[in-house]
Coordinates of C-alpha atoms in Angstrom, one line a residue:
X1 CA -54.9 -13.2 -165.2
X2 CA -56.0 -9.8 -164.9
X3 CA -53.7 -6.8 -164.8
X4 CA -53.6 -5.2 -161.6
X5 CA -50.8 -2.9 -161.5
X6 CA -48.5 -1.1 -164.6
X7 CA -45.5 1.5 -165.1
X8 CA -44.0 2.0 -168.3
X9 CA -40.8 3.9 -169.4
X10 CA -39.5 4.5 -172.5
X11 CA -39.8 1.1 -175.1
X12 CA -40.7 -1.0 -171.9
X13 CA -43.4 -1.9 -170.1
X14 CA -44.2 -3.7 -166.8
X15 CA -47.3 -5.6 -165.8
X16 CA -48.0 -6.9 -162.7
X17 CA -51.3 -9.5 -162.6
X18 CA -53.9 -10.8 -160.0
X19 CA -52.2 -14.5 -159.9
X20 CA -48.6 -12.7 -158.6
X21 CA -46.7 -13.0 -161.5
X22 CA -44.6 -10.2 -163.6
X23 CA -44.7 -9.8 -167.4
X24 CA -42.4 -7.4 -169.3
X25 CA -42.4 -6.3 -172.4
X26 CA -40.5 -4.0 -175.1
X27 CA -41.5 -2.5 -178.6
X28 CA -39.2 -0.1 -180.3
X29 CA -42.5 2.0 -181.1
X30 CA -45.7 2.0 -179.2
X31 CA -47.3 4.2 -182.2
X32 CA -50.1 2.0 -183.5
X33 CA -50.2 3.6 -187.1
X34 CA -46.4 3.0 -187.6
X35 CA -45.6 -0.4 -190.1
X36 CA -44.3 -2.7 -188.7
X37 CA -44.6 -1.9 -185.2
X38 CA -44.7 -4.6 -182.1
X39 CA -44.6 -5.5 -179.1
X40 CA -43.3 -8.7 -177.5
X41 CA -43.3 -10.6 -174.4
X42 CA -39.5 -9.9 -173.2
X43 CA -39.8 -12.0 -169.9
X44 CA -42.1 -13.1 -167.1
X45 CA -41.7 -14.7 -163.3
X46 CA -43.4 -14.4 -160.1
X47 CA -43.4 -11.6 -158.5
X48 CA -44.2 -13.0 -154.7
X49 CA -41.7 -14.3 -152.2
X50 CA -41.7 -15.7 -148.6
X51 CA -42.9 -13.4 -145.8
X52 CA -39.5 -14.3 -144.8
X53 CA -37.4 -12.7 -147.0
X54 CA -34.9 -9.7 -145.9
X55 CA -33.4 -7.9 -148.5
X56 CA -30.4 -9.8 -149.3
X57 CA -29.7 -12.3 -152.1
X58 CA -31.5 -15.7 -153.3
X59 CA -34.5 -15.6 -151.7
X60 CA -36.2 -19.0 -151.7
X61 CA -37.8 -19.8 -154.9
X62 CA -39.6 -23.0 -153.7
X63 CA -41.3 -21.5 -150.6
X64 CA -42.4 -18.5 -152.9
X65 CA -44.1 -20.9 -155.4
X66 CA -45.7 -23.0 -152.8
X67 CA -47.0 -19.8 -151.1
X68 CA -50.5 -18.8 -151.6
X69 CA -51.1 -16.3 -154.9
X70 CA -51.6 -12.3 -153.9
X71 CA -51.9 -9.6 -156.8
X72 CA -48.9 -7.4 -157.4
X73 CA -50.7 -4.4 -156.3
X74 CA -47.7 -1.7 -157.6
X75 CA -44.5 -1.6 -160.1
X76 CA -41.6 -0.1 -161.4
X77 CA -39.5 -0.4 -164.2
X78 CA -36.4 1.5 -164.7
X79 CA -34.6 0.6 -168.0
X80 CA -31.7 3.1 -167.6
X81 CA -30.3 1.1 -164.8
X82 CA -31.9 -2.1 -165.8
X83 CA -34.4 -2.8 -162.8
X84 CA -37.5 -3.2 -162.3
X85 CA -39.8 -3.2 -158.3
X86 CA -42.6 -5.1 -157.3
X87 CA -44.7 -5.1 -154.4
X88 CA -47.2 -8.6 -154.1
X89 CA -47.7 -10.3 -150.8
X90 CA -46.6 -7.7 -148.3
X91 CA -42.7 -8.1 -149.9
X92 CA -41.1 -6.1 -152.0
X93 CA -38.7 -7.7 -154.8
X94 CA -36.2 -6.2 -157.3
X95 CA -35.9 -7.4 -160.3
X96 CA -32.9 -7.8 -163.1
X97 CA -34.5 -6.9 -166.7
X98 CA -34.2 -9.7 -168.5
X99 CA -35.9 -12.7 -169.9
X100 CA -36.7 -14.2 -166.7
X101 CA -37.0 -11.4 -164.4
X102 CA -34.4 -12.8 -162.0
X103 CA -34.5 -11.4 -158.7
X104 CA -32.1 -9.6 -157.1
X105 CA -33.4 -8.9 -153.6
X106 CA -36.3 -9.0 -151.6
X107 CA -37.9 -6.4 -148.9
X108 CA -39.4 -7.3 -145.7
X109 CA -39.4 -7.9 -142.1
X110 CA -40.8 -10.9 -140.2
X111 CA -44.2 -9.7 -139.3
X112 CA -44.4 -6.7 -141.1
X113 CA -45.7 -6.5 -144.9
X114 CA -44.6 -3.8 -147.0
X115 CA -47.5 -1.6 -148.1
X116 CA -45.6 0.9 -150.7
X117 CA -42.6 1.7 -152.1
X118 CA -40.8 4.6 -154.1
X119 CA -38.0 4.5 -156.0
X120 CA -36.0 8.1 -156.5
X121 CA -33.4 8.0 -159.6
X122 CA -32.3 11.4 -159.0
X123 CA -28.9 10.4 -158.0
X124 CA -26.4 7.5 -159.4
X125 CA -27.1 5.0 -156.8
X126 CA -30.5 4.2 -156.3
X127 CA -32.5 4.6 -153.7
X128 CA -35.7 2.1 -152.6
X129 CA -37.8 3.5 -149.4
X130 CA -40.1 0.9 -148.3
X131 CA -43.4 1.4 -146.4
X132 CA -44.0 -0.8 -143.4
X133 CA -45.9 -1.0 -140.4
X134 CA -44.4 1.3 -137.8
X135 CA -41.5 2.7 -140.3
X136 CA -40.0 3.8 -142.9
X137 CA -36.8 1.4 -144.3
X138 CA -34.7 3.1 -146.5
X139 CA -32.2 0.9 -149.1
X140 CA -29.1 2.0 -151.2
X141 CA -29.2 -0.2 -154.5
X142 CA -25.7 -0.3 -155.0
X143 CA -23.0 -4.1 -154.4
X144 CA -24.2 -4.7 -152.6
X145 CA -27.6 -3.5 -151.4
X146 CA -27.4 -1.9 -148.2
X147 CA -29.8 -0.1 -145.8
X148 CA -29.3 3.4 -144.8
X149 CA -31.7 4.0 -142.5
X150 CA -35.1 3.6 -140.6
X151 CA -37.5 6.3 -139.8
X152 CA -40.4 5.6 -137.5
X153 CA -43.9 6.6 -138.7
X154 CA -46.7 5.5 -137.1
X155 CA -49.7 4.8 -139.0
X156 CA -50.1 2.7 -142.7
X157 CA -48.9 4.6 -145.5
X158 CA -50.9 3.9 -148.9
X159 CA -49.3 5.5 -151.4
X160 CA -45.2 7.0 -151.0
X161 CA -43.6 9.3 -153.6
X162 CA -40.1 11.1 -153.6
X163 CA -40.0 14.8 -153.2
X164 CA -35.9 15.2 -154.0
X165 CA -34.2 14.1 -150.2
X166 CA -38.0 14.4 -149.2
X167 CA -41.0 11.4 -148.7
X168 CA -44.1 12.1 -149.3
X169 CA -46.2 9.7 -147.4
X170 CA -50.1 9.3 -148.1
X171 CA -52.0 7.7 -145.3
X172 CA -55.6 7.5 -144.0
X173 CA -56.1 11.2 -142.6
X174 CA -52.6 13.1 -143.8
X175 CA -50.0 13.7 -145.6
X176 CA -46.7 13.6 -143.8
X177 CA -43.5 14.7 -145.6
X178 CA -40.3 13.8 -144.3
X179 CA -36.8 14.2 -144.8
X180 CA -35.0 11.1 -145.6
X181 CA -31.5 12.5 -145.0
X182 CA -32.8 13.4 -140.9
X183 CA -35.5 11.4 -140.1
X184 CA -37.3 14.7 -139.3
X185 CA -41.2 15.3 -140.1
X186 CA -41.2 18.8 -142.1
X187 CA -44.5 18.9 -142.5
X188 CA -48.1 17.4 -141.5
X189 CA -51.1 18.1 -143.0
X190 CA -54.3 16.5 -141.8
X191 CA -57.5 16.0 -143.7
X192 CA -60.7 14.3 -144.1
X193 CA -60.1 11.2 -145.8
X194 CA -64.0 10.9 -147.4
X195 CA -63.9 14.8 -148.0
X196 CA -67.3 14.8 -145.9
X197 CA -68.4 18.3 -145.2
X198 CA -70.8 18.8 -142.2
X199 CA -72.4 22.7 -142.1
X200 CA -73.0 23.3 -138.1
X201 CA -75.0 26.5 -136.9
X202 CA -75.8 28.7 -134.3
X203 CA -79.3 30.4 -133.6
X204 CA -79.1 33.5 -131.6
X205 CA -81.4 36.5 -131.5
X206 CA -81.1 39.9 -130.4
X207 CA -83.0 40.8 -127.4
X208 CA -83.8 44.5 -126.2
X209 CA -81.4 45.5 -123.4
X210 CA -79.9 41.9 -123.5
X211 CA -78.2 42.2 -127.2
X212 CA -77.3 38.9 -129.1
X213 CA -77.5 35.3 -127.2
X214 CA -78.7 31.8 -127.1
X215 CA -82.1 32.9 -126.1
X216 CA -84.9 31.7 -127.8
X217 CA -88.7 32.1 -128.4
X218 CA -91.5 29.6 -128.8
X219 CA -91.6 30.0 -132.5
X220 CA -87.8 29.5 -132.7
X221 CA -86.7 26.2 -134.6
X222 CA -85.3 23.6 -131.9
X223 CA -82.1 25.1 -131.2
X224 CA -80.0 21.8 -131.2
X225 CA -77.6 23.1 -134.2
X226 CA -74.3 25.0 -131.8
X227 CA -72.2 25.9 -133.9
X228 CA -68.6 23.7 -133.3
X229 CA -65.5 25.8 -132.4
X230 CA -63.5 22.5 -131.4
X231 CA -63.7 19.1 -133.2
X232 CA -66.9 17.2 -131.4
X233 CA -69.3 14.5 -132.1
X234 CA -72.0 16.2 -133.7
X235 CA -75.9 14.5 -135.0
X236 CA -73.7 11.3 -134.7
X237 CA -70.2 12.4 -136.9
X238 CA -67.1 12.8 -135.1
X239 CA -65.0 15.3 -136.4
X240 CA -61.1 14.1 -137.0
X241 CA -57.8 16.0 -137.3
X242 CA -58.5 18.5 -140.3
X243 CA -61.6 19.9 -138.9
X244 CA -62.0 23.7 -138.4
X245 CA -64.3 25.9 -137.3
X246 CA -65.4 28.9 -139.4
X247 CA -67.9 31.7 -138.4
X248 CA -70.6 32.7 -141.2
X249 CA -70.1 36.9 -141.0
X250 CA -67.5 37.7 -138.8

């Protein structure tokens, strides 16, 4: 199947494919030149379980077979504390390293699939934040695992990275960062998710007596380009949060 998702750390590396499943493997050199050198297959399972499943142990290995195949779409290995993440079908799943991947835990709601996840080893314990829609669910990995908090955020978050005690969430039109230990938003910043640039203009001319304005002459070119202070539909695009207005020469 093909590969759709990778992370690697130190000897190991973690593959995620399009059928769902997980395939881990370990060399003690990934130098190509060295003698000697290889790589094998260390383990494999599937990486998908029941919509169902809240994180907690055994998740049911029957229904996750039976269930329809999705592509792991991200993971994680981390070798120091002998774990590896995966995200397939909406759920996310942790994973014991070794040689069948057994799981420990699975992440999800009822109604609500996971759409990210970041995974912060800056401390001794842990911690798993998991994107879903409407919230952010935040998970000590200790014994046993335990949630330690939910933070609201509307909107689906595509990509989700740890900033220290902050999370960085991508999503259509901003970046929000937020501080895991409050809840609170620290900072918002809004753009245009296509980067589309749209130049609008203003014609004026300076009359005798009158000075400059929006009054034009025969010869003047159709004066249907204003230029756009505030965000407005303009020759059919609508200008979203992370538009702004500059004037040419003042």
């Amino acid at each position: 199947a093909d590969v759709t998702a990778l992370d690697a750390q130190g000897a190991w590396l973690l593959l995620g494919t399009a059928d769902g499943h997980l395939r881990l493997y370990t060399s003690s050199t990934w130098r190509v030149e060295t003698p000697g050198a290889s790589v094998r297959e260390f383990g494999r399972a599937r990486a998908h379980a029941p919509p169902s499943a809240v994180a907690g142990q055994g998740a049911d290995a029957e229904a996750a077979e039976s269930s329809p195949a999705e592509p792991v779409i991200q993971v994680s290995v981390h070798p120091a504390h002998g774990l590896a993440v995966a995200l397939c079908g909406g759920v996310v799943t942790l994973h014991l390293l070794d040689g069948e991947l057994s799981r420990l835990a699975a992440f999800a709601t009822e109604g609500s699939r996971a759409t990210a996840f970041a995974l912060s080893a800056e401390e001794a314990t842990l911690r798993l934040c998991v994107a879903l829609a409407g919230s952010l669910a935040i998970f000590r990995l200790g014994n046993p695992v335990t949630q330690v908090r939910a933070i609201p955020l509307e909107g689906a978050v595509h990509d989700l990275r740890w900033l220290g005690s902050t999370l960085c969430c991508a999503q259509n039109s901003a970046l929000v960062l937020i501080d895991a230990r409050t809840g609170r938003r620290v900072h918002d910043h809004a753009y245009l998710p296509d980067g589309d640039v749209v130049e609008a203009f203003e014609q004026e001319r300076w009359l005798p007596l009158h000075g400059w304005g929006a009054r034009f002459l025969p010869t003047d070119r159709a004066c249907a380009g204003r230029f756009v202070v505030e965000p407005v539909t303009l020759n059919g695009t609508v200008a979203t949060a992370g538009w702004r207005g500059q004037r040419d020469g003042d």
